[in-house]
CSV table of C-alpha atoms in Angstrom, one decimal:
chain,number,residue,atom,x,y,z
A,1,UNK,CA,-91.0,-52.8,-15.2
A,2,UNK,CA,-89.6,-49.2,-16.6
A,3,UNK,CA,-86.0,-49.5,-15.4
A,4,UNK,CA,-85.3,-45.7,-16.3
A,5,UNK,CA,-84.8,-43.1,-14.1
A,6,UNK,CA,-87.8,-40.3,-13.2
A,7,UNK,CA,-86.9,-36.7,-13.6
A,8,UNK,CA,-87.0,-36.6,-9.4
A,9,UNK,CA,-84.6,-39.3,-9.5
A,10,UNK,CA,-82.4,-37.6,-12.1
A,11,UNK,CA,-82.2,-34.7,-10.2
A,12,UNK,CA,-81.2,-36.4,-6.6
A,13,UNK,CA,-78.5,-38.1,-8.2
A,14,UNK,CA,-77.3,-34.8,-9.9
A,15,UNK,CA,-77.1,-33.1,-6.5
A,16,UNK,CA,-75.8,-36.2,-4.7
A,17,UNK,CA,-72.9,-36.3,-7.5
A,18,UNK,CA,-71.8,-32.8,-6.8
A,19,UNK,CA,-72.0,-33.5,-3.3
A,20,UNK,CA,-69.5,-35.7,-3.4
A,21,UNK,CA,-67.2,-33.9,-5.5
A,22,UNK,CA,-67.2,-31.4,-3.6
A,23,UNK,CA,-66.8,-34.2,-0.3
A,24,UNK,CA,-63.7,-35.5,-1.9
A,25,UNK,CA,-61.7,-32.7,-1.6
A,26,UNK,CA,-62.7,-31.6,1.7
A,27,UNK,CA,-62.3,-34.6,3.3
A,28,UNK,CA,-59.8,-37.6,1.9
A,29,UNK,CA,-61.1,-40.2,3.7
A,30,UNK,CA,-60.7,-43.3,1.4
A,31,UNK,CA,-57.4,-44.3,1.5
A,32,UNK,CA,-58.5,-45.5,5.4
A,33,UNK,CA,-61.7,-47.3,4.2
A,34,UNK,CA,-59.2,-50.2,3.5
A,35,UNK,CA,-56.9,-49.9,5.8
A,36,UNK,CA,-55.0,-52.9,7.4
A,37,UNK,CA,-55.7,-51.3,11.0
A,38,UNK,CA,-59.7,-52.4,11.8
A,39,UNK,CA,-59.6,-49.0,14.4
A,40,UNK,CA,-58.7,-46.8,11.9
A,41,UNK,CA,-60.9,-48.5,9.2
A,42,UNK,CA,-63.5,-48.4,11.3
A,43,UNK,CA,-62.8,-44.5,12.9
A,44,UNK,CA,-62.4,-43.2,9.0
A,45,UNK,CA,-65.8,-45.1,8.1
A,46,UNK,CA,-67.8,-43.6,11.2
A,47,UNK,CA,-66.5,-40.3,10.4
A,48,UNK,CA,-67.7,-40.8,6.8
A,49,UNK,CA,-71.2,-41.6,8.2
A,50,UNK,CA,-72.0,-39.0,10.2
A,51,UNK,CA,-70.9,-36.7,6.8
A,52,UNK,CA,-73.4,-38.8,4.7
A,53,UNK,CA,-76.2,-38.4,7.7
A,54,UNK,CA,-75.9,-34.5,8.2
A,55,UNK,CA,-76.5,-34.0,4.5
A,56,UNK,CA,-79.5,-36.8,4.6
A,57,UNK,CA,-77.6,-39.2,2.6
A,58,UNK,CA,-78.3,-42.4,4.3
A,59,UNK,CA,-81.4,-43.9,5.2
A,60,UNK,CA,-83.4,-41.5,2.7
A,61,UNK,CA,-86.5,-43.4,3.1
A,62,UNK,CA,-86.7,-42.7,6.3
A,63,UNK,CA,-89.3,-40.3,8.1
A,64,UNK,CA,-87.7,-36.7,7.7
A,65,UNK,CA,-88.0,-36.3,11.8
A,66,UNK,CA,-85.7,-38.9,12.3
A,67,UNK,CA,-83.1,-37.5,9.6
A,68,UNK,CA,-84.0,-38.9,6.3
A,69,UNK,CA,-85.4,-37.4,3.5
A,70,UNK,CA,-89.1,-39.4,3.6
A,71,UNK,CA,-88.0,-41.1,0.0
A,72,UNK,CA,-88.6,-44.4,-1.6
A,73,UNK,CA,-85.9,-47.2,-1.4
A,74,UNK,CA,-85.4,-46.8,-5.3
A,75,UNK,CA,-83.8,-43.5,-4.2
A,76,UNK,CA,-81.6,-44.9,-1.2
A,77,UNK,CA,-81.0,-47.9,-4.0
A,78,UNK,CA,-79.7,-45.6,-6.3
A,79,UNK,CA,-77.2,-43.6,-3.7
A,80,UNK,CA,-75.8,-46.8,-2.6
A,81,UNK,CA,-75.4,-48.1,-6.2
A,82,UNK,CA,-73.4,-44.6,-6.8
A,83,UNK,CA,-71.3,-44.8,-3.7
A,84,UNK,CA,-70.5,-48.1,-4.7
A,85,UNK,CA,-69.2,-47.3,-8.3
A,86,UNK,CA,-67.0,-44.4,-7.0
A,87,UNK,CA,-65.6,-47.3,-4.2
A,88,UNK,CA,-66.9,-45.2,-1.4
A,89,UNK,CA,-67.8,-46.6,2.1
A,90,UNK,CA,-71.9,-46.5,3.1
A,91,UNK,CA,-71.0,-46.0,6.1
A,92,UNK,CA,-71.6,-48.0,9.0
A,93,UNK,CA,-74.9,-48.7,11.3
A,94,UNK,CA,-76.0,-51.2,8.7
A,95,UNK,CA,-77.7,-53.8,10.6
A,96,UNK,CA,-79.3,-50.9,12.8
A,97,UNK,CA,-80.6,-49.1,10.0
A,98,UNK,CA,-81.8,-52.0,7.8
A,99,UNK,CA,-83.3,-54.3,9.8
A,100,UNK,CA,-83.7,-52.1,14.0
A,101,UNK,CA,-84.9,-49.5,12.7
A,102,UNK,CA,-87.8,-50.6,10.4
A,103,UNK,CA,-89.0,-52.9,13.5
A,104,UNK,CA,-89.1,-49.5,15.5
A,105,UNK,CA,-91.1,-47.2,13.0
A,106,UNK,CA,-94.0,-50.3,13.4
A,107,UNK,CA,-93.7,-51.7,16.2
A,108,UNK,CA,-92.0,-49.0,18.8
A,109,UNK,CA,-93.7,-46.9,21.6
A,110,UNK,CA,-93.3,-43.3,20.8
A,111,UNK,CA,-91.0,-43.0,23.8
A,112,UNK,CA,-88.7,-45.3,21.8
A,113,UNK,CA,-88.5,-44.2,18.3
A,114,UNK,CA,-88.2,-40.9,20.0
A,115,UNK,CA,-85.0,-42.4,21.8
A,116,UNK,CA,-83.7,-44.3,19.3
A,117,UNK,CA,-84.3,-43.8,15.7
A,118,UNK,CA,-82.1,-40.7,15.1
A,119,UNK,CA,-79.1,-41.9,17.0
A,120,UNK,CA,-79.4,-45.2,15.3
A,121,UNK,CA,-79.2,-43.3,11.9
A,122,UNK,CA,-76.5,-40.8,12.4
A,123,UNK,CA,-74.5,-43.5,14.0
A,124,UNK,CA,-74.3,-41.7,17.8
A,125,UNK,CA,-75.4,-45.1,18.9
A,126,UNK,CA,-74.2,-48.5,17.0
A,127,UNK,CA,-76.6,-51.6,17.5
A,128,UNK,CA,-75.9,-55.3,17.1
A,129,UNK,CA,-78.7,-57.9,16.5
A,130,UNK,CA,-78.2,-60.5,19.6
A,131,UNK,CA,-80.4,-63.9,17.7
A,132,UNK,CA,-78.4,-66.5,17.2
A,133,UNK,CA,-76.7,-69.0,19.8
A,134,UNK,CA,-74.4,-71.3,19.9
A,135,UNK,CA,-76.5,-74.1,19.9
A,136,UNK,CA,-79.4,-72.0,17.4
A,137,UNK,CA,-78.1,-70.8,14.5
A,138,UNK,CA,-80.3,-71.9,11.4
A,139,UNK,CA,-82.8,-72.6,14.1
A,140,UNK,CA,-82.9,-69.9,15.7
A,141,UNK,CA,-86.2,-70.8,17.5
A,142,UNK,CA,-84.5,-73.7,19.4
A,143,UNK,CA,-82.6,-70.3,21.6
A,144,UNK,CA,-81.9,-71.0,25.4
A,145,UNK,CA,-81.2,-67.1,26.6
A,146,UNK,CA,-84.1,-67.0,29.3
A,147,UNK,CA,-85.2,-63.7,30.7
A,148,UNK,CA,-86.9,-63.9,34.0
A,149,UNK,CA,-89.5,-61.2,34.7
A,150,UNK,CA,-89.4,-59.5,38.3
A,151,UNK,CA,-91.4,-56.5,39.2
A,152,UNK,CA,-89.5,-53.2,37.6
A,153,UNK,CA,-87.5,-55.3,35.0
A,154,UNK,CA,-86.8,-58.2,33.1
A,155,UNK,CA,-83.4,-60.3,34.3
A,156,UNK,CA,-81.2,-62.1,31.2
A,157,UNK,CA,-79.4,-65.0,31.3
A,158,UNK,CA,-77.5,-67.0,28.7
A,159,UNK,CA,-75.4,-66.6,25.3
A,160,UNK,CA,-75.2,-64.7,22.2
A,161,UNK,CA,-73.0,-65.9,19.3
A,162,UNK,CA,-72.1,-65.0,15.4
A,163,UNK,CA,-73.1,-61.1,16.8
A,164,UNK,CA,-71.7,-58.8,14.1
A,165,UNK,CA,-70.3,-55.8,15.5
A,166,UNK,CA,-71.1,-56.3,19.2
A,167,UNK,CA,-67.1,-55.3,20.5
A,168,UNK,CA,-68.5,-52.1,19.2
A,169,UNK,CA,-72.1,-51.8,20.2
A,170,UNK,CA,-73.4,-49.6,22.5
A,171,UNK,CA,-77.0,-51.6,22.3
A,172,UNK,CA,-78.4,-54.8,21.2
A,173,UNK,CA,-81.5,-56.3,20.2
A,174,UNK,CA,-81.8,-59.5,21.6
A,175,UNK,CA,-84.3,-62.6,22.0
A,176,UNK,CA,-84.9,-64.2,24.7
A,177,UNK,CA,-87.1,-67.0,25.7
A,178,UNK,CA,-89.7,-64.9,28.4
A,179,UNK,CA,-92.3,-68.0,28.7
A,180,UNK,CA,-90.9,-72.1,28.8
A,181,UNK,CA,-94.0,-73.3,29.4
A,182,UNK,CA,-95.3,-73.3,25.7
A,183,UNK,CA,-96.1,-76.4,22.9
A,184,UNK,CA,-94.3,-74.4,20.1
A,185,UNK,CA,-90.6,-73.4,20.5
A,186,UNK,CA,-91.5,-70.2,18.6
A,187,UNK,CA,-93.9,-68.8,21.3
A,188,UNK,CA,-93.3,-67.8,24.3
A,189,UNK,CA,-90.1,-66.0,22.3
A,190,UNK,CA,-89.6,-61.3,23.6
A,191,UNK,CA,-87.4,-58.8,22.0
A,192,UNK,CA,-85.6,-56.9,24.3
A,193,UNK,CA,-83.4,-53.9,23.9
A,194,UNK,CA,-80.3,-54.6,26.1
A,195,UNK,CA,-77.8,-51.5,26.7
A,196,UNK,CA,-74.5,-53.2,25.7
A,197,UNK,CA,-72.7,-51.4,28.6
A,198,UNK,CA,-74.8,-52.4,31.4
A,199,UNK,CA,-73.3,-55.1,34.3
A,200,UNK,CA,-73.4,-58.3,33.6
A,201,UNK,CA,-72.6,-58.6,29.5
A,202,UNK,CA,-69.1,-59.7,28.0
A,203,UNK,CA,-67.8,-59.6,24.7
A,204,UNK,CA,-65.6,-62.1,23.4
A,205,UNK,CA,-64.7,-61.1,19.4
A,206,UNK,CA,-64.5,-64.6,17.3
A,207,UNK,CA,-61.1,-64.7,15.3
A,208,UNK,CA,-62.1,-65.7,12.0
A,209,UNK,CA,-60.1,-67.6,8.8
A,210,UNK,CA,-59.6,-63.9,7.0
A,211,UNK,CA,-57.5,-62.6,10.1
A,212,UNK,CA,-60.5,-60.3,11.0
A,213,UNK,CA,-62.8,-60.1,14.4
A,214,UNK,CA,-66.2,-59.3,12.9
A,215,UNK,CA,-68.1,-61.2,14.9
A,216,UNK,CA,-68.5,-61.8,18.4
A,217,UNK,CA,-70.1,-64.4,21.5
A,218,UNK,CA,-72.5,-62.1,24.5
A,219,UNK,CA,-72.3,-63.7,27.7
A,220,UNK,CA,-75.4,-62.2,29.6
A,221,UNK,CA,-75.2,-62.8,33.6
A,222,UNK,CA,-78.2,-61.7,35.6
A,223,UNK,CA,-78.3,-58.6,32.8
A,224,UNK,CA,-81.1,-56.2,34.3
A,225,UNK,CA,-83.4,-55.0,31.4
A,226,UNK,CA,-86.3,-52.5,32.2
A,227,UNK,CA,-90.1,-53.2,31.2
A,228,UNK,CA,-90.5,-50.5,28.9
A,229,UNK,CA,-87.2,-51.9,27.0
A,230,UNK,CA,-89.5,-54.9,25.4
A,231,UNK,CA,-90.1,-54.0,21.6
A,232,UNK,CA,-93.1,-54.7,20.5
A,233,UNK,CA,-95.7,-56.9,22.9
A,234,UNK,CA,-94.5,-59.9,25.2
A,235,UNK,CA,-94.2,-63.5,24.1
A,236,UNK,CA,-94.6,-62.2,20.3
A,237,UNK,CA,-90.7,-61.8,19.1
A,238,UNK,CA,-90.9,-64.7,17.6
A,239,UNK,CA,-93.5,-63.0,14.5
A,240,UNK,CA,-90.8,-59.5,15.1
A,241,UNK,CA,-88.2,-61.8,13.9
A,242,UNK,CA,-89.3,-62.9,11.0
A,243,UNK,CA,-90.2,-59.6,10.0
A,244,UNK,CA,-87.0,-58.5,11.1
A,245,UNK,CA,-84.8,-60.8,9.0
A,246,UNK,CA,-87.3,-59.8,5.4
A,247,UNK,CA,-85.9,-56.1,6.0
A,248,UNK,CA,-82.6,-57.9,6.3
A,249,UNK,CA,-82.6,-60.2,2.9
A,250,UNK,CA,-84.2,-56.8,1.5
A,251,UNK,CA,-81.8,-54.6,2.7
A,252,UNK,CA,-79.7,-52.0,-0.3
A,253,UNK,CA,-76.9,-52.0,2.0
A,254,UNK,CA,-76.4,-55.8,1.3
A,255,UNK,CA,-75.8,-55.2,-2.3
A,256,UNK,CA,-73.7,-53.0,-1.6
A,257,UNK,CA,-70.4,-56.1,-2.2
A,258,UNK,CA,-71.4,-57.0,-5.6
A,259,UNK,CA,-72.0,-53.5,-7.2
A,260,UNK,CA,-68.3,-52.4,-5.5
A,261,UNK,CA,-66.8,-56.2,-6.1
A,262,UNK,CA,-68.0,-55.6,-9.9
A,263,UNK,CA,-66.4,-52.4,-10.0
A,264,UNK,CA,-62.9,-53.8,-8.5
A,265,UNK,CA,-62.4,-56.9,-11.0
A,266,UNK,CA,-62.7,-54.4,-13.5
A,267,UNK,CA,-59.7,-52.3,-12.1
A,268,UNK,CA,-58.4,-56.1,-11.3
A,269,UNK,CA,-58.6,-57.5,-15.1
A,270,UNK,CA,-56.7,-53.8,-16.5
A,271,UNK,CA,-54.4,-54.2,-13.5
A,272,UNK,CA,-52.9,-57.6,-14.4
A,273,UNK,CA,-50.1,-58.7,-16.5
A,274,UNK,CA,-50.5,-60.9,-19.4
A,275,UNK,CA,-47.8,-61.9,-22.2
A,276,UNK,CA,-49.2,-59.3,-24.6
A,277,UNK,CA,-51.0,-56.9,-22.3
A,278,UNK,CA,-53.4,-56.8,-19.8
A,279,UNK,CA,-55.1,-60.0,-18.6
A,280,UNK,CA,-58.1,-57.3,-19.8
A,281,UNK,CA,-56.7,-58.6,-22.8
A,282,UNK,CA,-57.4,-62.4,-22.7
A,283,UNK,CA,-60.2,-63.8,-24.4
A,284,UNK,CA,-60.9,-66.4,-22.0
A,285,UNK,CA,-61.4,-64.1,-19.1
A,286,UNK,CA,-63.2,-61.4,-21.0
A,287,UNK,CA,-65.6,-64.3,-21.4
A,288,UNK,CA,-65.6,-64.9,-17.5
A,289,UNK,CA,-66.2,-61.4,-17.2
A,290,UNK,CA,-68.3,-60.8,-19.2
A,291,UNK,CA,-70.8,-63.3,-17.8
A,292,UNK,CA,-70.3,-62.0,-14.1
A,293,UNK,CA,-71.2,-58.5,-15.1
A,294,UNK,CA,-74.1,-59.7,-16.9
A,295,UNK,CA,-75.2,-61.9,-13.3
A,296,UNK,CA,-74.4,-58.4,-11.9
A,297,UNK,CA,-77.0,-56.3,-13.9
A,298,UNK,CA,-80.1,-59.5,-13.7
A,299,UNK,CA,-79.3,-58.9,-9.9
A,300,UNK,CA,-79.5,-55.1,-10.5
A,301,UNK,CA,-83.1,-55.4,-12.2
A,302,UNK,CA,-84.6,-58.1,-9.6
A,303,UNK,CA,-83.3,-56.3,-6.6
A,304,UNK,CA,-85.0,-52.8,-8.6
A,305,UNK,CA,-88.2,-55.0,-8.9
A,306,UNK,CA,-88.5,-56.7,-5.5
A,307,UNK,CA,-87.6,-52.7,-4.1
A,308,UNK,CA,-90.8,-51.6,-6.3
A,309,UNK,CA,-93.1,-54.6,-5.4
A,310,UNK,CA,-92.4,-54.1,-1.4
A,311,UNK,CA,-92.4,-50.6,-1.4
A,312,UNK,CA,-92.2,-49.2,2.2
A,313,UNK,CA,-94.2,-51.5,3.4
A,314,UNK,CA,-93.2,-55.1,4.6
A,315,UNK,CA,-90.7,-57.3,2.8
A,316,UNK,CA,-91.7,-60.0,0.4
A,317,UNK,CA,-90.8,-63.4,-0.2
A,318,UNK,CA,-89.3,-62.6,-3.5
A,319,UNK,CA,-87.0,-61.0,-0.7
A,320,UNK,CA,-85.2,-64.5,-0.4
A,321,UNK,CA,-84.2,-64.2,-4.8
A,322,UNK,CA,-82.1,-61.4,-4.0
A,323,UNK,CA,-80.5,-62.4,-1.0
A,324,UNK,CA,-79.6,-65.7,-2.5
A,325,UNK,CA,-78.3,-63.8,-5.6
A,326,UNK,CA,-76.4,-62.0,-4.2
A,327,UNK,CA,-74.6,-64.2,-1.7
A,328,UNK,CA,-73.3,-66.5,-4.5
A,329,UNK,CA,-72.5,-64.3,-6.6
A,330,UNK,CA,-70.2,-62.8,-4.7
A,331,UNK,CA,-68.4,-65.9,-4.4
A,332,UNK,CA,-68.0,-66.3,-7.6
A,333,UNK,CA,-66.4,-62.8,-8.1
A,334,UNK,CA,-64.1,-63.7,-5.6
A,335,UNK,CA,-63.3,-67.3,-7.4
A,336,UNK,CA,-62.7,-64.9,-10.8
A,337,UNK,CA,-60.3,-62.5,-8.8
A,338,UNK,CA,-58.3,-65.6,-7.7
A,339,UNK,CA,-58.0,-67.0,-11.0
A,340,UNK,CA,-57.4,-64.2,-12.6
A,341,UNK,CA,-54.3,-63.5,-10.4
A,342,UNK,CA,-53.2,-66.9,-10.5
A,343,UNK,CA,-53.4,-66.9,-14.5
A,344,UNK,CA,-51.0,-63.9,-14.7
A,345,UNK,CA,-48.2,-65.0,-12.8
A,346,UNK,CA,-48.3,-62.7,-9.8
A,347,UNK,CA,-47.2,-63.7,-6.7
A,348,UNK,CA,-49.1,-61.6,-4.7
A,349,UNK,CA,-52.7,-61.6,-4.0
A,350,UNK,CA,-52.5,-58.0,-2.8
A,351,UNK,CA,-53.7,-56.2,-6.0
A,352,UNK,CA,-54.1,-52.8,-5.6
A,353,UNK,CA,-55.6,-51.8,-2.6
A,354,UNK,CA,-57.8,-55.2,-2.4
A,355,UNK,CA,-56.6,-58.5,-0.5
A,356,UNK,CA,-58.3,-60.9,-2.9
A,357,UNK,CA,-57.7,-63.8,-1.1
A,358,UNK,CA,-59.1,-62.3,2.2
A,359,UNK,CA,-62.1,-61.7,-0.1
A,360,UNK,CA,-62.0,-65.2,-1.1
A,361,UNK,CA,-62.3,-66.5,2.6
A,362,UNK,CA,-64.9,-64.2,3.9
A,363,UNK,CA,-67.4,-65.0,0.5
A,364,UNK,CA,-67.3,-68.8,1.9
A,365,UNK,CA,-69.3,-67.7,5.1
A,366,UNK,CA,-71.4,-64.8,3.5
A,367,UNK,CA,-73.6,-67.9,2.0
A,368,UNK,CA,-74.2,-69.2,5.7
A,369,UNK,CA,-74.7,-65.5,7.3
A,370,UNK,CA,-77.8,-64.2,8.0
A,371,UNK,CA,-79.7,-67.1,6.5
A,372,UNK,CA,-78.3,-70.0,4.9
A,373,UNK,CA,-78.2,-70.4,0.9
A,374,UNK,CA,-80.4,-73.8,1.3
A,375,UNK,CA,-82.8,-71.8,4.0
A,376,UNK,CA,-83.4,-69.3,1.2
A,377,UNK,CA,-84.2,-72.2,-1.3
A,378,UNK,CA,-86.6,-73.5,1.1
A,379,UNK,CA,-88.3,-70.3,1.4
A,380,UNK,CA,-88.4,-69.5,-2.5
A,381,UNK,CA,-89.5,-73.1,-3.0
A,382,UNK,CA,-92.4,-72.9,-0.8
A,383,UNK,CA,-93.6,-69.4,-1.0
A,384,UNK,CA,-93.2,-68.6,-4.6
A,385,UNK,CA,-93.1,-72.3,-6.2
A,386,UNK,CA,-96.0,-73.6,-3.9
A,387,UNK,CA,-93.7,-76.7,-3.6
A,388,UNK,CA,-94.6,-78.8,-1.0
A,389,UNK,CA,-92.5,-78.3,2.7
């Protein structure tokens, strides 16, 4: 594959440069991307977002009458790859517009997409993805969130856990099981587009070991959900799913992490002491470095490949490289940060505007979310390897 840049490409990147130049005085925004305070994190990057959206710089490969630009994910790819150099936030909606909205712009009536597409990408609305349960996370299949069909509407009962976002959603898509009487656990399976403020649903945010509240457990009571909320036909989620979480291991917005990370340790390695120096100095960790930037670029050039194979049509199981990739390289990074600090003596591992060691904690469940690393395995080892299940 040519990995250089077209003349279009060239010339989007141009105009998305001065863009933000121009951005960054207006509106100083990134000192709150960071912040301590999740509200006014979060407030700061949803204003952010709907700046990026007005000017059609999120979701570019989107249809123009839903607010993107009708480009090819190399282009979105390349605007998330500059955003991440500069340390600016991609804004927020991520699951929504990775993984929602794709399943809408296939599978969605025209009353829906017409709904929900262009509030999904400016961010008016924020969705969460309601799959995994308590008792189904790695198999997901094995769900026991029943919806019971009556004649205007669907009724849902059961729980939702490991939701990202959900304190904050205003809707959700969520599987339930709409037929019990099936051989295979993965029939019988519906998607269904639950408004997050309706009777019957509670939030409970999950406390996790980096002091945040990312995630959350749905509690669904007799939650009412009208017929013409089911995406896609009935008793087919389960193929929707599946579909669903390709868009997810092939999403830009995932790499997003490692291309920022990479930038940080830089400013990390010129930022620490050593007895001569800068720990930038050291030979031993300019070889460590060294070898996590070169991880950085072979992910760079398989994620640009898988993004040209797929296209914008459906993911690929080369899909599963990335995501893998990606997920433990980040841990690594964060492994690097941690020794670097420790290395130089400080007793603090605040650096900058980074919490290193929260980074450390939430890399050891980014290999379990959205997939485990030995799912992925399976996947490359029967679908690309022909291995044997």
């Amino acid at each position: 594959m040519d990995f250089s840049l077209s003349e279009s490409q060239k010339t989007l990147l141009k105009e998305f440069r001065k863009w933000l130049r121009y951005e960054f005085r207006a509106f100083r925004l990134k000192e709150f991307w960071d912040h301590p305070n999740p509200r006014k994190r979060w407030e700061a990057q949803h204003f952010w977002h709907r700046r990026l959206f007005e000017s059609r710089w999120i979701g570019l490969h989107w249809p123009c009458e839903y607010g993107g630009r009708g480009a090819g994910v190399i282009e979105e790819f390349l605007v998330l790859e500059e955003l991440a150099r500069r340390g600016i936030s991609p804004g927020v909606n991520e699951i929504a517009i990775a993984m929602i909205g794709p399943l809408f712009l296939r599978h969605g009536t025209a009353g829906q997409k017409a709904a929900y597409l262009g509030k999904i990408l400016s961010a008016e609305e924020i969705w969460c993805q309601g799959f995994s349960e308590p008792q189904a996370g790695s198999d997901l299949a094995a769900l026991s969130t029943r919806a019971q069909e009556n004649s205007e509407s669907f009724l849902i009962n059961g729980r939702k856990a490991w939701t990202s976002f959900a304190h904050r959603a205003d809707r959700c898509l969520l599987m339930a099981r709409t037929d019990a009487g099936v051989d295979r656990k993965e029939a019988g399976l519906s998607l269904f587009i639950v408004d997050m403020h309706a009777p019957g649903i509670e939030v409970r945010p999950i406390a996790q070991i980096d002091g945040e509240a990312e995630f959350c457990e749905i509690t669904l009571d007799s939650v009412s959900v009208p017929k013409d909320q089911v995406l896609g036909p009935v008793n087919r989620g389960w193929g929707l799913a599946l579909e669903a979480a390709g868009y997810e291991r092939l999403s830009v917005q995932a790499l997003y992490p490692i291309f920022r990370g990479f930038q940080e340790l830089r400013g990390l390695l010129r930022l620490l002491p050593w007895v001569d120096g800068k720990l930038s100095k050291n030979p031993i960790f300019r070889q460590k470095f060294a070898q996590l930037a070169i991880e950085t670029q072979a992910l760079r050039c398989t994620a640009l490949r898988v993004l040209a194979k797929a296209g914008p049509g459906l993911p690929n199981a080369e899909s599963s490289l990335v995501r893998l990739f990606s997920k433990e390289l980040e841990g690594r990074m964060a492994v690097f940060a941690l020794e670097a600090i420790a290395a130089s003596g400080e007793q603090s591992f605040r650096q900058g505007k980074v919490d290193w060691l929260k980074r450390f904690l939430t890399s050891r469940g980014v290999t379990i979310a959205r997939g485990t690393s030995q799912m992925h395995r399976n996947l490359i080892a029967r679908l690309l390897l022909g291995l044997p299940a």
